[in-house]
Short mmCIF file of C-alpha atoms in Angstrom, two decimals:
data_model
loop_
_atom_site.label_atom_id
_atom_site.label_comp_id
_atom_site.label_asym_id
_atom_site.label_seq_id
_atom_site.Cartn_x
_atom_site.Cartn_y
_atom_site.Cartn_z
CA UNK A 1 -38.02 19.71 14.94
CA UNK A 2 -35.68 16.98 13.80
CA UNK A 3 -32.75 15.58 15.72
CA UNK A 4 -29.40 15.48 13.97
CA UNK A 5 -26.68 12.90 14.51
CA UNK A 6 -22.92 13.39 14.34
CA UNK A 7 -21.43 10.97 11.83
CA UNK A 8 -18.08 11.15 13.59
CA UNK A 9 -18.97 10.19 17.15
CA UNK A 10 -22.70 9.52 17.37
CA UNK A 11 -23.62 12.61 19.40
CA UNK A 12 -27.26 13.53 18.83
CA UNK A 13 -28.27 17.16 18.67
CA UNK A 14 -31.69 17.48 20.23
CA UNK A 15 -33.26 20.86 19.43
CA UNK A 16 -35.50 20.57 22.48
CA UNK A 17 -32.41 20.67 24.68
CA UNK A 18 -30.11 22.84 22.57
CA UNK A 19 -26.46 23.03 23.59
CA UNK A 20 -26.38 25.25 26.68
CA UNK A 21 -22.58 24.91 27.12
CA UNK A 22 -22.15 26.63 23.79
CA UNK A 23 -24.82 29.23 24.47
CA UNK A 24 -27.46 27.49 22.35
CA UNK A 25 -30.82 27.71 24.04
CA UNK A 26 -33.53 25.03 24.10
CA UNK A 27 -35.78 25.16 21.06
CA UNK A 28 -33.02 25.98 18.55
CA UNK A 29 -33.41 24.06 15.31
CA UNK A 30 -30.26 22.48 13.90
CA UNK A 31 -30.61 24.64 10.81
CA UNK A 32 -30.50 27.74 12.99
CA UNK A 33 -27.26 26.83 14.75
CA UNK A 34 -24.42 29.21 13.87
CA UNK A 35 -22.14 27.99 11.07
CA UNK A 36 -19.23 27.74 13.49
CA UNK A 37 -21.07 25.49 15.90
CA UNK A 38 -19.24 22.20 16.42
CA UNK A 39 -20.16 18.86 17.92
CA UNK A 40 -19.78 19.14 21.70
CA UNK A 41 -18.43 15.59 21.92
CA UNK A 42 -15.88 15.48 19.14
CA UNK A 43 -15.60 18.91 17.57
CA UNK A 44 -16.83 17.97 14.10
CA UNK A 45 -18.46 20.77 12.10
CA UNK A 46 -22.12 21.03 11.13
CA UNK A 47 -21.46 19.41 7.75
CA UNK A 48 -20.61 16.18 9.57
CA UNK A 49 -24.18 15.94 10.86
CA UNK A 50 -27.01 14.04 9.35
CA UNK A 51 -30.73 14.45 9.89
CA UNK A 52 -32.31 11.55 11.74
CA UNK A 53 -35.47 9.88 10.49
CA UNK B 1 -24.03 1.42 -16.45
CA UNK B 2 -20.90 2.45 -14.59
CA UNK B 3 -20.01 -0.08 -11.94
CA UNK B 4 -18.63 1.49 -8.76
CA UNK B 5 -16.77 -0.79 -6.38
CA UNK B 6 -15.57 0.14 -2.92
CA UNK B 7 -13.21 -1.98 -0.85
CA UNK B 8 -13.72 -1.35 2.86
CA UNK B 9 -16.77 -0.67 4.98
CA UNK B 10 -15.38 1.91 7.38
CA UNK B 11 -16.33 5.55 7.56
CA UNK B 12 -14.61 6.42 4.26
CA UNK B 13 -16.18 3.53 2.32
CA UNK B 14 -19.68 4.08 3.62
CA UNK B 15 -19.52 7.86 3.18
CA UNK B 16 -18.35 7.43 -0.42
CA UNK B 17 -21.02 4.85 -1.22
CA UNK B 18 -23.68 7.18 0.11
CA UNK B 19 -22.25 10.15 -1.80
CA UNK B 20 -22.21 8.19 -5.07
CA UNK B 21 -25.86 7.13 -4.85
CA UNK B 22 -26.81 10.66 -3.85
CA UNK B 23 -24.99 12.17 -6.84
CA UNK B 24 -26.24 9.52 -9.21
CA UNK B 25 -29.50 7.92 -8.05
CA UNK B 26 -29.75 4.32 -9.16
CA UNK B 27 -25.97 3.97 -9.50
CA UNK B 28 -24.56 0.44 -9.35
CA UNK B 29 -22.50 0.50 -6.15
CA UNK B 30 -20.83 -2.54 -4.60
CA UNK B 31 -19.10 -2.44 -1.25
CA UNK B 32 -16.86 -5.27 -0.01
CA UNK B 33 -15.75 -5.81 3.57
CA UNK B 34 -13.65 -8.53 5.16
CA UNK B 35 -15.46 -7.86 8.44
CA UNK B 36 -18.87 -9.47 9.01
CA UNK B 37 -20.47 -6.34 10.49
CA UNK B 38 -22.33 -3.47 8.89
CA UNK B 39 -20.77 -0.07 9.47
CA UNK B 40 -20.00 0.75 13.09
CA UNK B 41 -18.31 3.78 14.59
CA UNK B 42 -14.73 2.94 15.46
CA UNK B 43 -14.22 5.98 17.74
CA UNK B 44 -16.90 4.58 20.05
CA UNK B 45 -15.15 1.25 20.65
CA UNK B 46 -13.66 2.38 24.00
CA UNK B 47 -17.16 3.35 25.17
CA UNK B 48 -18.35 -0.08 23.97
CA UNK B 49 -15.65 -1.74 26.10
CA UNK B 50 -16.78 0.32 29.08
CA UNK B 51 -20.35 -0.89 28.51
CA UNK B 52 -21.60 2.66 27.97
CA UNK B 53 -22.92 1.92 24.50
CA UNK B 54 -24.13 -1.37 23.06
CA UNK B 55 -23.61 -2.95 19.70
CA UNK B 56 -26.87 -1.54 18.33
CA UNK B 57 -25.82 1.99 19.24
CA UNK B 58 -22.41 1.86 17.59
CA UNK B 59 -23.84 0.17 14.49
CA UNK B 60 -24.51 3.43 12.69
CA UNK B 61 -25.63 1.76 9.47
CA UNK B 62 -27.62 -1.40 10.02
CA UNK B 63 -28.07 -3.75 7.08
CA UNK B 64 -31.42 -2.32 6.02
CA UNK B 65 -29.77 1.06 5.51
CA UNK B 66 -27.68 -0.35 2.65
CA UNK B 67 -30.81 -1.79 1.16
CA UNK B 68 -32.67 1.52 1.38
CA UNK B 69 -29.74 3.23 -0.33
CA UNK B 70 -29.54 0.49 -2.98
CA UNK B 71 -25.91 -0.18 -2.05
CA UNK B 72 -24.90 -3.79 -2.66
CA UNK B 73 -22.93 -4.71 0.44
CA UNK B 74 -20.84 -7.88 0.56
CA UNK B 75 -19.80 -8.57 4.16
CA UNK B 76 -17.24 -11.14 5.29
CA UNK B 77 -15.91 -11.08 1.74
CA UNK B 78 -12.25 -10.16 1.53
CA UNK B 79 -10.72 -8.81 -1.65
CA UNK B 80 -7.48 -10.71 -2.23
CA UNK B 81 -6.25 -9.31 -5.50
CA UNK B 82 -6.55 -6.21 -7.65
CA UNK B 83 -5.76 -6.23 -11.36
CA UNK B 84 -5.93 -2.59 -12.49
CA UNK B 85 -5.18 -3.45 -16.12
CA UNK B 86 -8.16 -5.79 -16.35
CA UNK B 87 -10.24 -3.63 -13.95
CA UNK B 88 -11.04 -6.65 -11.86
CA UNK B 89 -10.91 -7.79 -8.23
CA UNK B 90 -10.47 -11.35 -7.04
CA UNK B 91 -12.38 -12.30 -3.89
CA UNK B 92 -11.62 -14.80 -1.16
CA UNK B 93 -14.26 -17.24 -2.40
CA UNK B 94 -12.42 -17.49 -5.73
CA UNK B 95 -14.90 -15.38 -7.65
CA UNK B 96 -14.06 -12.10 -9.30
CA UNK B 97 -15.69 -8.70 -9.46
CA UNK B 98 -15.24 -6.21 -12.32
CA UNK B 99 -15.28 -2.45 -11.81
CA UNK B 100 -15.31 0.70 -13.84
CA UNK B 101 -14.30 2.94 -10.93
CA UNK B 102 -12.70 1.56 -7.78
CA UNK B 103 -12.23 3.13 -4.36
CA UNK B 104 -9.81 1.64 -1.86
CA UNK B 105 -10.82 2.43 1.72
CA UNK B 106 -8.93 -0.41 3.29
CA UNK B 107 -8.24 1.52 6.48
CA UNK B 108 -5.40 0.64 8.79
CA UNK B 109 -4.22 -1.94 11.25
CA UNK B 110 -2.98 -1.67 14.81
CA UNK B 111 0.77 -1.91 15.09
CA UNK B 112 2.06 -4.37 17.66
CA UNK B 113 5.48 -3.46 18.99
CA UNK B 114 8.02 -6.31 18.76
CA UNK B 115 7.97 -7.14 22.46
CA UNK B 116 8.82 -10.53 23.90
CA UNK B 117 5.65 -12.26 25.05
CA UNK B 118 3.30 -10.19 22.88
CA UNK B 119 1.61 -13.41 21.77
CA UNK B 120 0.41 -14.27 25.30
CA UNK B 121 -3.27 -14.59 26.02
CA UNK B 122 -4.59 -11.30 27.39
CA UNK B 123 -2.49 -9.07 25.12
CA UNK B 124 -4.59 -6.99 22.74
CA UNK B 125 -4.63 -4.25 20.17
CA UNK B 126 -7.83 -2.31 19.45
CA UNK B 127 -9.03 -1.57 15.97
CA UNK B 128 -12.14 -3.65 15.27
CA UNK B 129 -15.38 -4.56 16.96
CA UNK B 130 -14.04 -8.09 17.44
CA UNK B 131 -11.01 -6.64 19.23
CA UNK B 132 -13.30 -4.60 21.47
CA UNK B 133 -15.47 -7.62 22.33
CA UNK B 134 -12.41 -9.69 23.21
CA UNK B 135 -11.01 -6.91 25.41
CA UNK B 136 -14.36 -6.39 27.12
CA UNK B 137 -14.79 -10.11 27.82
CA UNK B 138 -11.25 -10.54 29.08
CA UNK B 139 -11.44 -7.39 31.25
CA UNK B 140 -14.21 -9.04 33.27
CA UNK B 141 -11.81 -11.75 34.39
CA UNK B 142 -8.89 -9.60 35.58
CA UNK B 143 -8.19 -6.75 37.97
CA UNK B 144 -5.16 -4.98 36.58
CA UNK B 145 -4.38 -3.64 33.13
CA UNK B 146 -1.45 -1.95 31.47
CA UNK B 147 -1.86 0.19 28.38
CA UNK B 148 1.22 0.58 26.21
CA UNK B 149 0.93 3.96 24.50
CA UNK B 150 -0.37 7.23 25.91
CA UNK B 151 -1.95 8.60 22.74
CA UNK B 152 -5.61 9.26 22.08
CA UNK B 153 -6.66 5.61 21.71
CA UNK B 154 -4.53 4.47 24.63
CA UNK B 155 -5.98 7.04 26.99
CA UNK B 156 -9.58 6.50 25.88
CA UNK B 157 -9.20 2.78 26.39
CA UNK B 158 -7.44 3.31 29.73
CA UNK B 159 -10.45 5.36 30.77
CA UNK B 160 -12.80 2.58 29.65
CA UNK B 161 -10.88 -0.11 31.55
CA UNK B 162 -10.82 2.10 34.63
CA UNK B 163 -14.60 2.55 34.30
CA UNK B 164 -14.87 -1.25 34.48
CA UNK B 165 -13.10 -1.10 37.83
CA UNK B 166 -9.64 -2.22 36.76
CA UNK B 167 -6.44 -0.72 38.08
CA UNK B 168 -4.83 0.89 35.04
CA UNK B 169 -1.27 1.94 34.27
CA UNK B 170 -0.40 3.78 31.05
CA UNK B 171 3.11 3.66 29.59
CA UNK B 172 4.16 6.47 27.26
CA UNK B 173 7.51 6.23 25.53
CA UNK B 174 7.73 9.99 24.93
CA UNK B 175 8.45 12.60 27.58
CA UNK B 176 4.73 13.27 27.99
CA UNK B 177 1.25 12.00 27.13
CA UNK B 178 -0.25 12.53 23.67
CA UNK B 179 2.96 13.95 22.20
CA UNK B 180 1.34 14.62 18.83
CA UNK B 181 -1.62 16.54 20.25
CA UNK B 182 -0.35 18.33 23.32
CA UNK B 183 2.85 19.98 24.55
CA UNK B 184 4.67 19.17 27.79
CA UNK B 185 2.92 21.82 29.85
CA UNK B 186 -0.56 20.82 28.73
CA UNK B 187 0.28 17.16 29.27
CA UNK B 188 1.18 17.90 32.88
CA UNK B 189 -2.34 19.22 33.50
CA UNK B 190 -3.86 16.25 31.64
CA UNK B 191 -1.77 13.75 33.57
CA UNK B 192 -2.84 15.18 36.92
CA UNK B 193 -6.49 14.87 35.87
CA UNK B 194 -5.98 11.23 34.83
CA UNK B 195 -4.19 10.44 38.06
CA UNK B 196 -7.14 11.82 39.99
CA UNK B 197 -9.27 9.27 38.13
CA UNK B 198 -6.98 6.53 39.37
CA UNK B 199 -5.05 6.07 36.13
CA UNK B 200 -1.32 5.78 36.77
CA UNK B 201 0.95 7.26 34.11
CA UNK B 202 4.61 6.35 33.50
CA UNK B 203 6.39 8.38 30.83
CA UNK B 204 9.74 7.87 29.09
CA UNK B 205 9.33 4.13 29.20
CA UNK B 206 7.72 1.28 27.35
CA UNK B 207 7.29 -2.47 27.51
CA UNK B 208 10.47 -4.56 27.55
CA UNK B 209 8.72 -7.90 27.98
CA UNK B 210 5.27 -9.27 28.60
CA UNK B 211 5.51 -12.09 31.12
CA UNK B 212 3.25 -14.92 32.18
CA UNK B 213 2.67 -18.60 31.91
CA UNK B 214 0.46 -18.88 28.81
CA UNK B 215 -1.72 -15.98 29.82
CA UNK B 216 -0.22 -12.62 30.64
CA UNK B 217 0.50 -11.98 34.32
CA UNK B 218 2.55 -8.84 34.05
CA UNK B 219 4.77 -6.54 32.12
CA UNK B 220 8.40 -5.54 32.59
CA UNK B 221 9.18 -1.97 31.58
CA UNK B 222 12.31 -0.78 29.86
CA UNK B 223 13.35 0.98 33.04
CA UNK B 224 13.10 -2.24 35.00
CA UNK B 225 9.74 -2.03 36.76
CA UNK B 226 7.56 -5.10 37.17
CA UNK B 227 3.89 -4.28 36.69
CA UNK B 228 1.37 -7.01 37.46
CA UNK B 229 -1.29 -7.08 34.73
CA UNK B 230 -3.89 -9.57 33.57
CA UNK B 231 -4.57 -7.50 30.49
CA UNK B 232 -2.15 -5.60 28.27
CA UNK B 233 -3.44 -3.27 25.58
CA UNK B 234 -0.93 -2.13 22.98
CA UNK B 235 -2.01 1.22 21.58
CA UNK B 236 1.30 2.06 19.99
CA UNK B 237 0.02 3.41 16.70
CA UNK B 238 -1.34 2.13 13.43
CA UNK B 239 -0.29 1.57 9.85
CA UNK B 240 -2.19 1.99 6.59
CA UNK B 241 -3.51 -1.22 5.06
CA UNK B 242 -1.80 -1.17 1.68
CA UNK B 243 -1.37 -4.88 0.84
CA UNK B 244 -3.84 -4.88 -2.04
CA UNK B 245 -2.46 -1.66 -3.52
CA UNK B 246 1.16 -2.81 -3.28
CA UNK B 247 0.41 -6.14 -4.88
CA UNK B 248 -1.35 -4.31 -7.73
CA UNK B 249 1.70 -2.15 -8.31
CA UNK B 250 0.13 1.14 -7.20
CA UNK B 251 2.37 3.87 -5.81
CA UNK B 252 2.55 3.33 -2.05
CA UNK B 253 4.57 5.24 0.49
CA UNK B 254 3.31 5.11 4.09
CA UNK B 255 -0.17 4.97 2.62
CA UNK B 256 -1.59 4.60 -0.87
CA UNK B 257 -0.38 7.72 -2.64
CA UNK B 258 -3.21 9.83 -4.05
CA UNK B 259 -3.28 13.12 -5.94
CA UNK B 260 -5.50 16.12 -5.19
CA UNK B 261 -8.41 14.24 -6.78
CA UNK B 262 -7.83 11.24 -4.50
CA UNK B 263 -6.80 9.20 -7.51
CA UNK B 264 -4.04 6.65 -7.08
CA UNK B 265 -1.29 6.02 -9.61
CA UNK B 266 -3.68 3.67 -11.49
CA UNK B 267 -6.42 4.97 -13.77
CA UNK B 268 -9.92 4.88 -12.27
CA UNK B 269 -8.61 3.69 -8.91
CA UNK B 270 -9.09 6.05 -5.98
CA UNK B 271 -8.23 5.83 -2.29
CA UNK B 272 -9.51 7.61 0.82
CA UNK B 273 -9.39 7.44 4.60
CA UNK B 274 -6.68 5.86 6.75
CA UNK B 275 -5.34 3.88 3.79
CA UNK B 276 -4.66 7.00 1.72
CA UNK B 277 -1.67 9.29 1.81
CA UNK B 278 -2.82 12.69 0.56
CA UNK B 279 -0.46 15.66 0.25
CA UNK B 280 2.17 13.43 1.85
CA UNK B 281 0.08 13.03 5.00
CA UNK B 282 -1.66 10.20 6.80
CA UNK B 283 -4.42 11.96 8.69
CA UNK B 284 -5.90 9.12 10.72
CA UNK B 285 -8.91 11.16 11.81
CA UNK B 286 -12.57 10.72 10.94
CA UNK B 287 -13.21 14.23 9.57
CA UNK B 288 -10.40 13.73 7.03
CA UNK B 289 -11.79 10.32 6.04
CA UNK B 290 -15.20 11.89 5.44
CA UNK B 291 -13.87 14.83 3.43
CA UNK B 292 -11.64 12.57 1.35
CA UNK B 293 -14.48 10.11 0.74
CA UNK B 294 -16.80 12.88 -0.43
CA UNK B 295 -14.19 14.26 -2.84
CA UNK B 296 -13.26 10.79 -4.11
CA UNK B 297 -16.92 9.95 -4.71
CA UNK B 298 -17.46 13.20 -6.63
CA UNK B 299 -14.47 12.40 -8.84
CA UNK B 300 -15.58 8.83 -9.41
CA UNK B 301 -18.91 10.10 -10.69
CA UNK B 302 -17.48 13.10 -12.58
CA UNK B 303 -13.69 12.80 -12.97
CA UNK B 304 -11.76 15.90 -11.96
CA UNK B 305 -14.78 17.60 -10.41
CA UNK B 306 -13.55 17.84 -6.81
CA UNK B 307 -10.23 18.84 -5.30
CA UNK B 308 -9.19 17.74 -1.83
CA UNK B 309 -7.08 20.46 -0.30
CA UNK B 310 -6.50 18.91 3.11
CA UNK B 311 -8.21 18.76 6.49
CA UNK B 312 -7.43 20.80 9.58
CA UNK B 313 -6.09 18.28 12.10
CA UNK B 314 -8.65 18.15 14.87
CA UNK B 315 -8.83 15.69 17.73
CA UNK B 316 -10.72 15.72 21.00
CA UNK B 317 -10.02 13.54 24.01
CA UNK B 318 -12.84 13.30 26.50
CA UNK B 319 -12.26 11.68 29.85
CA UNK B 320 -14.02 12.53 33.08
CA UNK B 321 -12.80 15.95 34.10
CA UNK B 322 -10.91 16.65 30.89
CA UNK B 323 -11.88 17.75 27.43
CA UNK B 324 -8.76 18.23 25.36
CA UNK B 325 -8.97 19.60 21.84
CA UNK B 326 -5.96 19.87 19.54
CA UNK B 327 -6.19 21.90 16.36
CA UNK B 328 -3.75 22.27 13.50
CA UNK B 329 -0.01 22.49 14.04
CA UNK B 330 -0.01 22.72 17.81
CA UNK B 331 3.10 20.89 18.97
CA UNK B 332 5.80 22.28 16.72
CA UNK B 333 8.57 24.26 18.39
CA UNK B 334 10.34 26.63 16.04
CA UNK B 335 11.94 30.01 16.58
CA UNK B 336 9.86 31.60 13.83
CA UNK B 337 6.67 30.77 15.71
CA UNK B 338 5.02 32.65 18.55
CA UNK B 339 3.76 30.36 21.31
CA UNK B 340 1.15 31.80 23.66
CA UNK B 341 0.36 29.78 26.75
CA UNK B 342 -1.91 30.05 29.74
CA UNK B 343 -2.12 27.36 32.40
CA UNK B 344 -4.50 27.31 35.35
CA UNK B 345 -3.83 24.16 37.36
CA UNK B 346 -6.48 24.61 40.07
CA UNK B 347 -9.15 24.98 37.36
CA UNK B 348 -7.57 22.19 35.31
CA UNK B 349 -7.38 24.45 32.31
CA UNK B 350 -4.71 24.99 29.71
CA UNK B 351 -4.74 26.95 26.52
CA UNK B 352 -2.04 27.46 23.97
CA UNK B 353 -1.95 29.15 20.60
CA UNK B 354 0.74 28.82 17.94
CA UNK B 355 1.09 31.88 15.71
CA UNK B 356 2.98 32.16 12.46
CA UNK B 357 3.23 35.55 10.78
CA UNK B 358 0.37 36.87 12.89
CA UNK B 359 -1.96 34.00 12.07
CA UNK B 360 -3.06 31.19 14.37
CA UNK B 361 -1.93 27.85 12.93
CA UNK B 362 -2.51 25.61 15.92
CA UNK B 363 -4.13 25.43 19.34
CA UNK B 364 -4.31 23.21 22.39
CA UNK B 365 -7.40 23.71 24.51
CA UNK B 366 -7.89 21.77 27.72
CA UNK B 367 -11.25 22.36 29.37
CA UNK B 368 -11.69 25.48 27.24
CA UNK B 369 -14.74 24.53 25.30
CA UNK B 370 -16.12 28.00 24.66
CA UNK B 371 -12.86 29.00 22.94
CA UNK B 372 -12.83 26.03 20.54
CA UNK B 373 -15.27 27.31 17.91
CA UNK B 374 -13.83 30.80 17.47
CA UNK B 375 -10.25 29.54 17.36
CA UNK B 376 -11.09 26.84 14.81
CA UNK B 377 -12.65 29.54 12.65
CA UNK B 378 -9.69 31.90 13.04
CA UNK B 379 -7.33 29.11 11.91
CA UNK B 380 -9.49 28.14 8.94
CA UNK B 381 -9.89 31.75 7.82
CA UNK B 382 -6.22 32.56 8.28
CA UNK B 383 -7.17 35.79 10.04
CA UNK B 384 -4.36 38.12 11.03
CA UNK B 385 -4.59 38.47 14.81
CA UNK B 386 -1.18 40.03 15.44
CA UNK B 387 -2.71 43.29 16.70
CA UNK B 388 -4.29 41.36 19.59
CA UNK B 389 -1.51 38.87 20.29
CA UNK B 390 -0.84 40.07 23.83
CA UNK B 391 -4.51 39.80 24.80
CA UNK B 392 -5.70 36.71 22.91
CA UNK B 393 -5.51 34.42 25.93
CA UNK B 394 -6.78 36.91 28.50
CA UNK B 395 -9.59 35.56 30.62
CA UNK B 396 -12.02 38.27 29.52
CA UNK B 397 -10.98 38.61 25.88
CA UNK B 398 -13.84 37.58 23.61
CA UNK B 399 -12.30 35.86 20.59
CA UNK B 400 -15.60 36.09 18.73
CA UNK B 401 -15.04 39.82 18.26
CA UNK B 402 -12.26 38.88 15.78
CA UNK B 403 -14.59 36.88 13.55
#
C-alpha cells in the first residue's frame, strides 16, 4: 500500500501505521480513510494529499 | 501553443503549474522565481530552524520534479516588469518573456515594525529559507531571544528557538496570544502550556527600541522593561507582494484584486495565494493558496470553468503539549451569536463553538483532536445543530451522530 504525503505540512500517512489517534487502525489504505479524515499535523483535508512514488 | 507563465515558486505557483500540465499534457509552462531554491514548504521553516528537518526534507519539489513534469523553471530570475497590453514580462537579466496566460503568485513579505534599532545585526524576520538559515546560524551564537508577535509564526518560531536551548520571551501587542485564532479564555490555557515549556509571554506590549552596539544586545518594551536578547525575531505580520501588479496598473487593494475566477483586472492575468485578495480577503493559509491555485489553473486552461467560492479558515498550532486548531469565524464577539465554551485547565483543554442561527460558524479546539473532524464537517455542511446546542460540548456527546 502506498504512502501519501500532505502537501501542506509534509506529514506522511503510512497505511502500515494508520492514524490511531483518529481511530484509524494499522493496515488502512489511504483510499479507505473516511472522507472527513484530516491531516493529524495540520488539519488539511484528504484532497491536499498526494500519493508518494 | 498557449504559453502559460507563472511568477512565483511558492505553494500556489507550483500547485498551479502542476494542475496546468495535468489538465493539458504537454502544455508550455514557465515558472519564474527570484529565489534560487526549488519549491520548499514554508510552514516547516520553524522546524528547520530547530534542526528537526533538513533542507532535503523541506524541499518538497526537487529540481528533477520540474523536469519530470515538463515545467520550465527559471530560478534566481526575478520578474521586474509586467506589460499586460503587450502580454510580456521583463526579467532582471534584461531579457523578456511573452505569455498568453499569466498567473501572479508573488506571495508576501514579512512586515518589519518601524522600531528604532531594527537594522541591528541579530534582528530577523522569517519568510524564506535564507531567513531561516540566517536565524538558525545566529541562534547558535546567542543564549537569549525575544520574539515580537505572538501569532502563529511567532509562537512556532519561539518553540523552535526554545528547542535549540535559548531562553525565549514572546511579546504580544494584543491582550492575548494569537488574537486572530483564539479568544482570551483559550489563550490563557495556551499561555500556561507555553510557560511550562519555558517560553515567557508578555502581552499588551511590544518593542519600543532594539538596543546594542552594532549587534543586538537587548530590547526595550513599550512598558519600559529591558530584555536582554542576542536575537530578535519580528513576527508582526506580513503583506502581499503587489509591486509588479501595481506597476502594471492592475487593481490592487491589500492584495491583487481577483474575481471569482481568480482573474485580475487585466485580461488573461490571474493571481492566487498570499498575493491575491479574493472576495475581499487575504487568507494567508496554505489550503487557500492550493484551492485558489487549482481554480486559477483550471481557468487559465479553460476560461470561466472554475469558480473559487472561498476557503474555510483553518490553522493549527502545534507545540509540545498543545495542539490548537482554529476554524472559521471563531473570535468574533457579537450579540447575535451564541458562544459555547468549555475549559478544563488541569487537562489543558479548551473548546469553543460559535453558532449563528443554529449553525456552527467557528470553533477553537485546544487539545481536542477527536472533535476537529466532525466540527469541520458540521461547519462546511452548514448543519442546523440548534436542537443539541446545550449538549454539543458535553464530554460524552458524540458529534459524529450529527453527521
